[in-house]
Amino acid sequence: MILLNKGHFYKSLSLRKLLHKSKNVNTIRHYKVLAIESSCDDSCIALLERTHPNQTPTIIDHTKKTLNSAAVGGIMPTAAYTYHMSTIANMCIEFCSKHQLSATNPPDLICVTRGPGMAGSLSSSTEFAKGLSVAWNVPLVGVHHMLGHLLTSFLPTKETEQKQPPNFPFLSLLCSGGHTMLVLSKSVSEHEIIINVSDIAVGDSLDKCARELGMYGNMLGRELEKFIKNIPTEEIKEFENLQVDTRLSNKYNFKLTLPYQTPKSGKFQDDLIQFAFAQFLSNIQSYKKNFLNSKIIEDDKIKRMIAYKTQEYIFDHIIDRINLAFKKHGLDRWSDGKFIGVKDFVCSGGVAANSRLREKLFNNLNHKEIGENPLSFHFPDLSLCTDNAVMIGYAGMEIFEKLKLKTNLNFIPIRKWPLNNLLNVESWVKVDDDEINRVCKYKN
């Protein structure tokens, strides 16, 4: 038996009180979520904390490492898989050490991207997340990647901390390297795809066009935007007024048209209201071959002209399709009224970081087709436009708390997962209120 003198006794008693107080604090602490994303070529980890079910979470920290694929001209699935397999675990060790997360102090919930995406890239993080879930004995949520992008608009931005989040129902333009779609969202789980893409996504098109123009980098769409921003003002004015509907209408013999045409009859066909971006690359390739007789563009001004007009027309095509959808689902006499009452418009995904796209959406969407009041626009912070784990953590929180769902550990990644079939996949498990209360340690 160890005997304690009076001083030691009081010190021991104070220590026990401190430990007891610390234990009580832990039982009512705010709940934390560890999130992992690796659907493409970004390895991402984030830690979020929520203090109240009706408040947006605090982003404690988030980090990202990206495979450098500039030298090979694009993302190679096998290389991305190898990269994630050699990156995720060490990233997580460093991240958890930084934030004192461990088996004795685990997060309360784990969220990981289940799909859509490249199967190998997805599996590298889903299997790792399963291991953490088992080791730490915490529930796991497999999150839809595009739902993450869509819900990012609910997080406050640095520029507009006080701006109200969108209210359901709202419209979202999800535009990235792998997806381009207009979505009508009625709740966290109810999403209708209004416009989808028929060939390649807008981000993929911008990347390919930039590469065809001789640009180099890991994010070519961003390089194209930077290149265009550096065009002299007087040339911008010239290019704005340049008619390119026929080759004879301009001195460059450059022709560019929008994909599809708005029906002259005023009636709508579903196969016409879709996005298409492959032709913009084909147009540049054809021009180089037939009019420049070269694989490279030697005239810098021609290069600037093509870059400017191509980006403008790509974004004009997006505007044209959305305005056509407004007519079909708004107040037009041929419409079904599906959009009437929508007050908020969200633009998210990697291409949403493009300032020119944001400007054109704000200035050119014909909101009067769906109501008298102007739309309220929502754009995520630039750091949350491209793939990130913050959006996965937030979407997972909403799924767990609002839909009362988690994911069984027998789940597998889903390479193609339509957003309108969010809940129509295997491995969703209902959670009861006791488990939600056990995980979400909110203060009274």
Coordinates of C-alpha atoms in Angstrom, one line a residue:
M1 CA 0.0 0.0 0.0
I2 CA 1.3 3.5 -0.9
L3 CA 0.8 6.0 1.9
L4 CA 0.1 9.6 1.0
N5 CA 0.9 12.6 3.2
K6 CA -1.7 15.3 3.6
G7 CA -0.2 17.5 0.8
H8 CA 0.0 14.5 -1.6
F9 CA -3.6 13.6 -0.7
Y10 CA -4.9 17.1 -1.6
K11 CA -2.9 17.1 -4.8
S12 CA -4.3 13.7 -5.7
L13 CA -7.8 14.8 -4.9
S14 CA -7.4 17.9 -7.1
L15 CA -6.0 15.7 -9.9
R16 CA -9.0 13.4 -9.6
K17 CA -11.4 16.4 -9.7
L18 CA -9.6 17.7 -12.8
L19 CA -9.8 14.3 -14.5
H20 CA -13.5 14.0 -13.6
K21 CA -14.2 17.5 -14.9
S22 CA -12.2 16.7 -18.1
K23 CA -14.2 13.5 -18.5
N24 CA -17.5 15.4 -18.1
V25 CA -16.4 17.9 -20.7
N26 CA -15.6 15.1 -23.1
T27 CA -19.1 13.6 -22.8
I28 CA -20.7 16.8 -24.0
R29 CA -18.0 18.1 -26.3
H30 CA -18.9 19.1 -29.9
Y31 CA -18.8 16.2 -32.3
K32 CA -16.0 15.9 -34.8
V33 CA -15.9 14.4 -38.2
L34 CA -12.9 13.1 -40.1
A35 CA -13.4 13.1 -43.9
I36 CA -11.4 11.6 -46.7
E37 CA -11.7 12.2 -50.5
S38 CA -9.8 10.6 -53.3
S39 CA -12.2 10.2 -56.3
C40 CA -9.7 11.4 -58.9
D41 CA -6.1 12.7 -58.4
D42 CA -6.4 14.6 -55.2
S43 CA -5.7 13.0 -51.8
C44 CA -7.7 15.1 -49.3
I45 CA -8.4 15.0 -45.5
A46 CA -10.4 17.3 -43.4
L47 CA -11.6 17.7 -39.8
L48 CA -14.9 19.4 -39.1
E49 CA -16.7 20.2 -35.8
R50 CA -20.3 20.9 -35.3
T51 CA -21.8 22.5 -32.2
H52 CA -25.5 22.5 -33.1
P53 CA -27.7 20.6 -35.5
N54 CA -29.0 23.7 -37.2
Q55 CA -25.6 25.4 -37.6
T56 CA -23.0 24.9 -40.3
P57 CA -19.9 23.1 -39.0
T58 CA -16.6 24.7 -38.2
I59 CA -13.7 23.7 -40.6
I60 CA -10.9 22.9 -38.1
D61 CA -8.4 22.0 -40.8
H62 CA -8.2 20.5 -44.3
T63 CA -5.3 19.4 -46.5
K64 CA -4.7 18.2 -50.0
K65 CA -1.9 16.6 -52.1
T66 CA -2.3 16.3 -55.8
L67 CA -0.7 13.9 -58.3
N68 CA 1.4 15.9 -60.8
S69 CA 0.3 14.6 -64.2
A70 CA 1.3 17.5 -66.3
A71 CA 4.2 15.6 -67.9
V72 CA 1.9 12.8 -69.2
G73 CA -0.8 15.2 -70.5
G74 CA -3.6 14.1 -68.2
I75 CA -4.7 11.9 -65.4
M76 CA -3.9 8.2 -65.7
P77 CA -6.1 6.0 -63.5
T78 CA -3.4 3.5 -62.6
A79 CA -1.0 6.3 -61.6
A80 CA -3.7 8.0 -59.5
Y81 CA -4.4 4.7 -57.7
T82 CA -0.7 4.2 -56.9
Y83 CA -0.4 7.8 -55.8
H84 CA -3.3 7.5 -53.4
M85 CA -2.1 4.1 -52.0
S86 CA 1.3 5.6 -51.2
T87 CA -0.1 8.9 -49.9
I88 CA -3.4 8.6 -47.9
A89 CA -2.1 6.6 -44.9
N90 CA 0.9 8.9 -44.2
M91 CA -1.2 12.0 -44.7
C92 CA -3.7 10.7 -42.2
I93 CA -1.0 9.9 -39.6
E94 CA 0.4 13.4 -39.8
F95 CA -3.1 15.0 -39.8
C96 CA -4.3 13.0 -36.8
S97 CA -1.1 13.6 -34.9
K98 CA -1.5 17.4 -35.5
H99 CA -5.1 17.3 -34.1
Q100 CA -4.5 14.7 -31.3
L101 CA -6.8 12.1 -32.9
S102 CA -6.1 8.5 -31.9
A103 CA -7.7 5.3 -30.8
T104 CA -8.2 6.9 -27.3
N105 CA -9.4 10.1 -28.7
P106 CA -11.1 9.3 -32.1
P107 CA -13.4 11.5 -34.1
D108 CA -17.1 10.7 -33.7
L109 CA -17.9 10.0 -37.4
I110 CA -15.9 9.1 -40.5
C111 CA -17.0 10.2 -43.9
V112 CA -15.4 9.0 -47.2
T113 CA -16.2 9.5 -50.9
R114 CA -17.9 6.3 -52.2
G115 CA -18.4 7.5 -55.7
P116 CA -18.7 8.5 -58.5
G117 CA -15.1 8.5 -59.6
M118 CA -12.2 6.3 -60.7
A119 CA -12.6 2.9 -59.0
G120 CA -9.0 2.5 -58.0
S121 CA -8.8 6.0 -56.6
L122 CA -12.0 5.5 -54.6
S123 CA -11.0 2.1 -53.2
S124 CA -7.7 3.5 -51.8
S125 CA -9.6 5.7 -49.4
T126 CA -12.7 3.7 -48.8
E127 CA -10.7 0.6 -47.6
F128 CA -8.6 2.9 -45.4
A129 CA -11.7 4.5 -44.0
K130 CA -13.2 1.1 -43.2
G131 CA -10.0 0.2 -41.3
L132 CA -10.3 3.4 -39.2
S133 CA -14.0 2.7 -38.6
V134 CA -13.2 -0.7 -37.2
A135 CA -10.1 0.3 -35.2
W136 CA -11.8 3.4 -33.7
N137 CA -15.3 1.8 -33.4
V138 CA -17.0 4.8 -35.0
P139 CA -19.7 4.8 -37.7
L140 CA -18.9 5.5 -41.3
V141 CA -20.8 7.3 -44.1
G142 CA -20.0 6.7 -47.8
V143 CA -20.7 10.0 -49.5
H144 CA -21.7 10.9 -53.0
H145 CA -19.0 13.1 -54.5
M146 CA -21.4 15.4 -56.4
L147 CA -23.7 15.8 -53.3
G148 CA -20.6 17.1 -51.6
H149 CA -20.1 19.8 -54.3
L150 CA -23.7 20.7 -54.2
L151 CA -23.9 21.2 -50.4
T152 CA -20.7 23.2 -50.2
S153 CA -22.8 26.2 -50.9
F154 CA -24.2 25.9 -47.3
L155 CA -20.7 26.6 -45.9
P156 CA -20.0 30.3 -45.2
T157 CA -17.4 31.9 -47.5
K158 CA -14.7 34.3 -46.5
E159 CA -16.2 37.1 -48.7
T160 CA -19.8 36.6 -47.5
E161 CA -19.7 35.3 -44.0
Q162 CA -23.2 36.6 -43.2
K163 CA -24.9 35.5 -46.4
Q164 CA -27.8 33.2 -45.9
P165 CA -27.4 29.7 -47.4
P166 CA -29.7 28.5 -50.2
N167 CA -33.2 27.3 -49.4
F168 CA -34.7 24.2 -50.8
P169 CA -35.8 23.9 -53.6
F170 CA -32.8 25.4 -55.4
L171 CA -30.9 24.9 -58.6
S172 CA -27.2 23.9 -58.9
L173 CA -24.8 24.0 -61.8
L174 CA -22.3 21.3 -61.0
C175 CA -19.3 21.8 -63.3
S176 CA -16.0 20.0 -63.0
G177 CA -13.6 17.9 -64.9
G178 CA -15.8 14.9 -64.7
H179 CA -19.4 16.2 -64.5
T180 CA -21.5 19.0 -65.9
M181 CA -25.2 19.1 -64.9
L182 CA -28.0 21.3 -63.8
V183 CA -29.8 19.9 -60.8
L184 CA -33.0 20.8 -59.0
S185 CA -32.7 19.9 -55.3
K186 CA -35.7 19.6 -53.1
S187 CA -33.9 18.2 -50.0
V188 CA -30.7 16.6 -49.0
S189 CA -31.9 13.3 -50.6
E190 CA -34.1 14.5 -53.5
H191 CA -32.3 15.6 -56.6
E192 CA -33.6 15.8 -60.2
I193 CA -31.0 16.1 -63.0
I194 CA -32.5 18.7 -65.4
I195 CA -29.5 19.0 -67.8
N196 CA -26.8 16.4 -68.2
V197 CA -23.8 16.3 -70.5
S198 CA -23.9 14.2 -73.7
D199 CA -20.1 13.8 -74.3
I200 CA -17.3 15.3 -72.1
A201 CA -17.5 17.6 -69.1
V202 CA -16.8 21.3 -69.3
G203 CA -13.7 21.0 -67.2
D204 CA -12.3 18.2 -69.4
S205 CA -13.1 20.4 -72.5
L206 CA -11.3 23.4 -71.1
D207 CA -8.3 21.3 -70.2
K208 CA -8.1 19.7 -73.6
C209 CA -8.5 23.0 -75.4
A210 CA -5.7 24.6 -73.3
R211 CA -3.4 21.7 -74.0
E212 CA -4.2 22.0 -77.8
L213 CA -3.2 25.6 -77.6
G214 CA 0.2 24.6 -76.2
M215 CA -0.3 25.3 -72.5
Y216 CA 1.3 23.2 -69.8
G217 CA 0.4 22.5 -66.2
N218 CA -1.5 20.3 -63.8
M219 CA -4.7 22.3 -63.9
L220 CA -4.9 23.4 -67.5
G221 CA -8.3 25.0 -67.2
R222 CA -6.9 27.4 -64.6
E223 CA -3.9 28.0 -66.9
L224 CA -6.3 28.9 -69.7
E225 CA -8.1 31.4 -67.4
K226 CA -4.8 33.0 -66.4
F227 CA -3.7 33.3 -70.0
I228 CA -6.9 35.0 -71.0
K229 CA -6.8 37.4 -68.1
N230 CA -3.4 38.6 -69.3
I231 CA -4.7 39.5 -72.8
P232 CA -4.3 43.3 -73.4
T233 CA -7.5 45.3 -73.0
E234 CA -7.5 46.6 -76.6
E235 CA -7.3 43.0 -77.9
I236 CA -10.2 41.9 -75.6
K237 CA -12.4 44.6 -77.1
E238 CA -11.4 43.5 -80.6
F239 CA -12.1 39.8 -79.8
E240 CA -15.5 40.7 -78.2
N241 CA -16.7 42.3 -81.4
L242 CA -15.2 39.6 -83.6
Q243 CA -17.9 37.7 -85.6
V244 CA -17.1 34.0 -85.9
D245 CA -20.4 32.5 -87.1
T246 CA -18.7 31.9 -90.5
R247 CA -15.1 31.8 -91.6
L248 CA -15.7 34.7 -94.0
S249 CA -17.0 36.9 -91.2
N250 CA -13.5 37.6 -89.7
K251 CA -9.9 38.1 -90.9
Y252 CA -8.7 35.0 -89.0
N253 CA -11.0 32.6 -90.9
F254 CA -12.0 31.2 -87.5
K255 CA -15.4 29.7 -87.1
L256 CA -17.1 28.8 -83.8
T257 CA -20.8 27.9 -83.1
L258 CA -22.7 26.8 -80.1
P259 CA -23.7 23.1 -79.8
Y260 CA -27.3 22.4 -80.5
Q261 CA -29.9 25.1 -81.4
T262 CA -32.8 26.4 -79.5
P263 CA -36.0 25.0 -81.1
K264 CA -37.7 27.6 -83.3
S265 CA -41.1 26.1 -82.7
G266 CA -41.0 27.0 -79.0
K267 CA -41.5 23.3 -78.1
F268 CA -38.9 21.4 -76.3
Q269 CA -37.3 18.0 -76.9
D270 CA -35.4 16.4 -74.0
D271 CA -32.5 15.4 -76.2
L272 CA -31.9 19.0 -77.1
I273 CA -31.6 20.3 -73.5
Q274 CA -28.2 18.9 -72.7
F275 CA -24.6 20.1 -72.5
A276 CA -22.0 19.1 -75.1
F277 CA -18.4 20.3 -75.1
A278 CA -16.4 17.9 -77.3
Q279 CA -16.8 20.0 -80.4
F280 CA -14.7 22.9 -79.0
L281 CA -11.5 20.8 -79.0
S282 CA -12.4 19.4 -82.5
N283 CA -12.8 23.0 -83.7
I284 CA -9.3 24.0 -82.6
Q285 CA -7.8 20.9 -84.1
S286 CA -9.5 21.4 -87.4
Y287 CA -8.5 25.1 -87.5
K288 CA -4.8 24.3 -86.9
K289 CA -4.8 21.6 -89.5
N290 CA -6.8 23.3 -92.3
F291 CA -5.9 27.0 -91.9
L292 CA -2.6 27.1 -90.0
N293 CA -1.2 24.0 -91.6
S294 CA 0.7 23.3 -88.4
K295 CA 0.5 21.4 -85.1
I296 CA 1.4 24.5 -83.2
I297 CA 0.2 28.0 -83.2
E298 CA 3.1 30.3 -84.0
D299 CA 1.2 33.6 -84.1
D300 CA 0.6 34.7 -80.4
K301 CA -2.3 37.0 -81.3
I302 CA -4.2 34.1 -83.0
K303 CA -3.5 32.0 -79.9
R304 CA -5.0 34.7 -77.7
M305 CA -8.0 35.1 -80.0
I306 CA -8.8 31.3 -80.0
A307 CA -8.3 31.1 -76.3
Y308 CA -10.6 34.0 -75.6
K309 CA -13.4 33.0 -78.0
T310 CA -13.3 29.4 -77.0
Q311 CA -13.7 30.0 -73.3
E312 CA -16.5 32.6 -74.0
Y313 CA -18.4 30.2 -76.3
I314 CA -18.0 27.3 -73.8
F315 CA -19.6 29.4 -71.1
D316 CA -22.2 30.9 -73.5
H317 CA -23.3 27.3 -74.2
I318 CA -23.8 26.7 -70.5
I319 CA -25.9 29.9 -70.3
D320 CA -27.9 29.0 -73.4
R321 CA -28.8 25.6 -72.1
I322 CA -29.8 26.8 -68.7
N323 CA -32.0 29.6 -70.1
L324 CA -33.6 27.1 -72.3
A325 CA -34.3 24.9 -69.3
F326 CA -35.8 28.0 -67.5
K327 CA -38.3 28.4 -70.4
K328 CA -39.2 24.7 -70.3
H329 CA -39.7 24.6 -66.5
G330 CA -40.7 28.2 -65.7
L331 CA -43.4 30.6 -66.8
D332 CA -43.4 30.1 -70.6
R333 CA -46.7 28.9 -72.1
W334 CA -45.0 25.6 -73.1
S335 CA -43.5 25.1 -69.6
D336 CA -44.4 22.7 -66.8
G337 CA -43.8 25.2 -64.0
K338 CA -41.2 23.0 -62.3
F339 CA -38.9 25.9 -61.5
I340 CA -41.4 28.5 -60.3
G341 CA -40.6 29.6 -56.8
V342 CA -36.9 28.7 -57.0
K343 CA -35.0 31.6 -55.5
D344 CA -31.4 30.3 -55.2
F345 CA -28.8 29.3 -57.8
V346 CA -25.7 27.4 -56.8
C347 CA -22.6 27.0 -58.9
S348 CA -19.9 24.6 -57.6
G349 CA -17.2 22.2 -58.7
G350 CA -13.8 23.0 -60.1
V351 CA -14.9 25.2 -63.0
A352 CA -17.0 27.3 -60.6
A353 CA -13.7 28.9 -59.5
N354 CA -13.5 30.6 -62.9
S355 CA -14.3 34.3 -62.4
R356 CA -15.6 34.7 -65.9
L357 CA -18.1 31.9 -65.6
R358 CA -19.4 33.5 -62.3
E359 CA -19.7 36.8 -64.0
K360 CA -21.6 35.5 -67.0
L361 CA -24.0 33.4 -64.9
F362 CA -24.8 36.5 -62.8
N363 CA -25.3 38.8 -65.8
N364 CA -26.9 36.5 -68.3
L365 CA -29.3 34.0 -66.7
N366 CA -32.8 35.0 -67.6
H367 CA -34.4 34.7 -64.1
K368 CA -37.6 36.3 -65.2
E369 CA -38.5 33.0 -66.9
I370 CA -39.0 31.5 -63.5
G371 CA -40.1 34.4 -61.3
E372 CA -40.1 38.1 -60.9
N373 CA -37.4 38.4 -58.3
P374 CA -33.7 38.0 -59.2
L375 CA -32.0 34.8 -58.2
S376 CA -29.6 34.7 -55.3
F377 CA -26.3 33.3 -56.4
H378 CA -24.1 31.1 -54.2
F379 CA -20.4 30.3 -55.0
P380 CA -18.2 28.4 -52.7
D381 CA -14.8 29.7 -51.6
L382 CA -12.2 29.1 -54.2
S383 CA -10.4 26.5 -52.0
L384 CA -13.6 24.5 -51.8
C385 CA -14.5 24.6 -55.5
T386 CA -12.0 21.9 -56.5
D387 CA -12.1 18.4 -54.9
N388 CA -11.7 18.6 -51.2
A389 CA -12.6 16.6 -48.1
V390 CA -14.5 19.4 -46.4
M391 CA -17.5 18.9 -48.7
I392 CA -17.4 15.2 -48.0
G393 CA -17.5 15.7 -44.3
Y394 CA -20.3 18.2 -44.4
A395 CA -22.4 16.0 -46.8
G396 CA -21.8 13.0 -44.5
M397 CA -23.0 15.0 -41.5
E398 CA -26.2 15.9 -43.3
I399 CA -26.8 12.2 -44.4
F400 CA -26.1 11.0 -40.8
E401 CA -28.3 13.6 -39.0
K402 CA -31.0 14.5 -41.5
L403 CA -31.5 11.2 -43.3
K404 CA -30.4 9.1 -40.3
L405 CA -28.2 6.8 -42.4
K406 CA -24.7 5.4 -42.2
T407 CA -22.9 2.9 -44.4
N408 CA -22.4 -0.8 -43.8
L409 CA -18.8 -1.8 -44.0
N410 CA -19.6 -4.3 -46.8
F411 CA -19.9 -1.4 -49.2
I412 CA -17.9 -1.1 -52.4
P413 CA -17.0 2.1 -54.4
I414 CA -19.4 3.1 -57.1
R415 CA -17.8 4.3 -60.3
K416 CA -21.0 5.7 -61.8
W417 CA -23.6 6.8 -59.3
P418 CA -26.4 9.1 -60.6
L419 CA -27.2 11.8 -58.1
N420 CA -30.9 11.2 -58.6
N421 CA -30.3 7.7 -57.3
L422 CA -28.6 8.7 -54.1
L423 CA -30.4 6.3 -51.9
N424 CA -31.0 3.5 -54.4
V425 CA -27.8 1.7 -53.8
E426 CA -26.8 -1.1 -51.4
S427 CA -25.3 -0.8 -47.9
W428 CA -27.3 2.1 -46.5
V429 CA -28.1 1.4 -42.8
K430 CA -30.7 3.2 -40.8
V431 CA -29.5 4.6 -37.5
D432 CA -31.8 5.3 -34.5
D433 CA -31.9 8.3 -32.3
D434 CA -29.8 6.7 -29.6
E435 CA -26.9 6.3 -32.0
I436 CA -27.3 9.8 -33.4
N437 CA -27.3 11.3 -29.9
R438 CA -24.3 9.1 -29.0
V439 CA -22.3 10.4 -31.9
C440 CA -23.6 14.0 -32.0
K441 CA -22.6 15.2 -28.5
Y442 CA -24.4 18.5 -28.7
K443 CA -24.5 20.7 -25.6
N444 CA -28.0 21.4 -24.2

